[in-house]
Amino acid sequence: MSVRRIRLLGDPVLREVAEPVDRVDEDVRVLIDDLMDTMYEADGIGLAATQVGVPIRVLVYEVREPEDVRGALINPRIIETSGRQKEEEGCLSIPDLREIVQRAGRVVVEGLDADGEKVRIEAEGLLSRCLQHEIDHLDGVLFIDRVSPLKRKMLLNKWSKRPDKWSKRPESARSATPPM
Ligand code: NI
């Protein structure tokens, strides 16, 4: 198990549409372990394989509120959405920038787990937001694509002026908006 380097905004891999996984083998399980380690180290609540430069359809999550749920999803698909939520969101690939993003309130996601077994997750609140954010990563979509053009311009402007060491500043998982 090891911590991999998280790719930041500007890295072209973040814009790739990730390929589906044909077979859940040892390589995929090693990748999942590494994603978990990398997510914990960065104090995040979700991470997509794309974010460590491996554009295949794998993501991990760990959301602690209202209950502790963690896992990996391979080839995840949103099969149902309902309602709406508008909350502040942050991303490990765009450290320190946050903006209010509108998402579906509840989602039903199907995919495979690390053993290659079919799973179905019904999620609300933060877990629902996290899964939508990570599945977006697998499609090359970032949260800054889901805000108004004006807000996006402001975020990109702030990003372009960030100090060199900004991205190395530790972020706290206890912050109101843990990054993913
Ligand atoms: Ni993200």
CSV table of C-alpha atoms in Angstrom, one decimal, residues 6-101:
chain,number,residue,atom,x,y,z
A,6,ILE,CA,-2.8,13.6,-6.3
A,7,ARG,CA,-3.0,15.4,-9.7
A,8,LEU,CA,-4.0,19.0,-9.6
A,9,LEU,CA,-6.1,21.2,-11.8
A,10,GLY,CA,-4.3,21.8,-15.0
A,11,ASP,CA,-3.2,18.2,-15.3
A,12,PRO,CA,-4.8,16.9,-18.5
A,13,VAL,CA,-5.6,13.5,-16.9
A,14,LEU,CA,-8.3,15.1,-14.9
A,15,ARG,CA,-10.2,15.9,-18.1
A,16,GLU,CA,-10.1,12.3,-19.4
A,17,VAL,CA,-13.1,10.1,-19.5
A,18,ALA,CA,-12.0,7.0,-17.5
A,19,GLU,CA,-12.2,3.5,-19.0
A,20,PRO,CA,-14.4,0.8,-17.5
A,21,VAL,CA,-12.7,-2.0,-15.6
A,22,ASP,CA,-13.2,-5.4,-17.4
A,23,ARG,CA,-11.8,-7.6,-14.6
A,24,VAL,CA,-11.5,-6.9,-10.9
A,25,ASP,CA,-8.0,-8.4,-10.4
A,26,GLU,CA,-5.1,-7.9,-8.0
A,27,ASP,CA,-3.9,-4.7,-9.8
A,28,VAL,CA,-7.3,-3.1,-9.2
A,29,ARG,CA,-7.3,-4.2,-5.5
A,30,VAL,CA,-3.8,-2.6,-5.1
A,31,LEU,CA,-5.1,0.6,-6.7
A,32,ILE,CA,-8.0,0.6,-4.3
A,33,ASP,CA,-5.7,0.2,-1.3
A,34,ASP,CA,-3.5,3.0,-2.6
A,35,LEU,CA,-6.5,5.3,-3.2
A,36,MET,CA,-7.7,4.7,0.4
A,37,ASP,CA,-4.2,5.5,1.8
A,38,THR,CA,-3.9,8.6,-0.4
A,39,MET,CA,-7.4,9.8,0.6
A,40,TYR,CA,-6.6,9.3,4.3
A,41,GLU,CA,-3.3,11.1,4.0
A,42,ALA,CA,-5.0,14.0,2.3
A,43,ASP,CA,-7.8,14.1,4.9
A,44,GLY,CA,-10.4,13.7,2.1
A,45,ILE,CA,-13.7,11.9,2.1
A,46,GLY,CA,-13.5,10.6,-1.5
A,47,LEU,CA,-11.0,10.0,-4.3
A,48,ALA,CA,-11.3,8.8,-7.9
A,49,ALA,CA,-8.6,6.9,-9.7
A,50,THR,CA,-8.3,9.7,-12.2
A,51,GLN,CA,-7.1,11.9,-9.5
A,52,VAL,CA,-3.9,9.8,-9.1
A,53,GLY,CA,-3.4,9.7,-12.8
A,54,VAL,CA,-5.0,6.3,-13.5
A,55,PRO,CA,-8.1,7.0,-15.7
A,56,ILE,CA,-10.1,3.8,-15.0
A,57,ARG,CA,-13.5,3.7,-13.4
A,58,VAL,CA,-12.7,3.2,-9.7
A,59,LEU,CA,-13.4,5.4,-6.7
A,60,VAL,CA,-13.2,5.2,-2.9
A,61,TYR,CA,-15.1,7.0,-0.2
A,62,GLU,CA,-15.3,7.4,3.5
A,63,VAL,CA,-18.0,9.6,4.9
A,64,ARG,CA,-18.3,9.8,8.7
A,65,GLU,CA,-21.6,11.7,9.1
A,66,PRO,CA,-24.2,10.7,10.0
A,67,GLU,CA,-22.8,7.2,10.1
A,68,ASP,CA,-19.3,5.9,9.2
A,69,VAL,CA,-19.5,4.4,5.7
A,70,ARG,CA,-16.5,3.5,3.5
A,71,GLY,CA,-15.8,1.5,0.5
A,72,ALA,CA,-14.7,1.2,-3.1
A,73,LEU,CA,-16.8,1.3,-6.2
A,74,ILE,CA,-15.8,0.0,-9.6
A,75,ASN,CA,-17.7,1.0,-12.8
A,76,PRO,CA,-20.2,3.0,-10.7
A,77,ARG,CA,-23.4,4.2,-12.4
A,78,ILE,CA,-26.0,6.6,-11.0
A,79,ILE,CA,-29.3,4.9,-11.8
A,80,GLU,CA,-31.7,7.1,-9.9
A,81,THR,CA,-31.7,10.7,-8.6
A,82,SER,CA,-34.2,12.7,-6.7
A,83,GLY,CA,-34.4,16.0,-4.8
A,84,ARG,CA,-31.8,18.7,-4.6
A,85,GLN,CA,-29.0,19.9,-2.3
A,86,LYS,CA,-26.9,23.0,-2.4
A,87,GLU,CA,-23.8,22.9,-0.2
A,88,GLU,CA,-20.2,24.1,-0.3
A,89,GLU,CA,-17.9,21.7,-2.0
A,90,GLY,CA,-14.1,21.2,-2.2
A,91,CYS,CA,-11.8,19.0,-4.3
A,92,LEU,CA,-8.4,17.4,-3.5
A,93,SER,CA,-7.3,18.3,-7.0
A,94,ILE,CA,-8.1,21.9,-6.5
A,95,PRO,CA,-6.9,22.4,-2.9
A,96,ASP,CA,-8.3,25.3,-0.8
A,97,LEU,CA,-11.0,26.4,-3.3
A,98,ARG,CA,-14.6,25.9,-2.3
A,99,GLU,CA,-17.9,26.9,-3.8
A,100,ILE,CA,-21.6,26.1,-3.4
A,101,VAL,CA,-22.6,23.4,-5.8
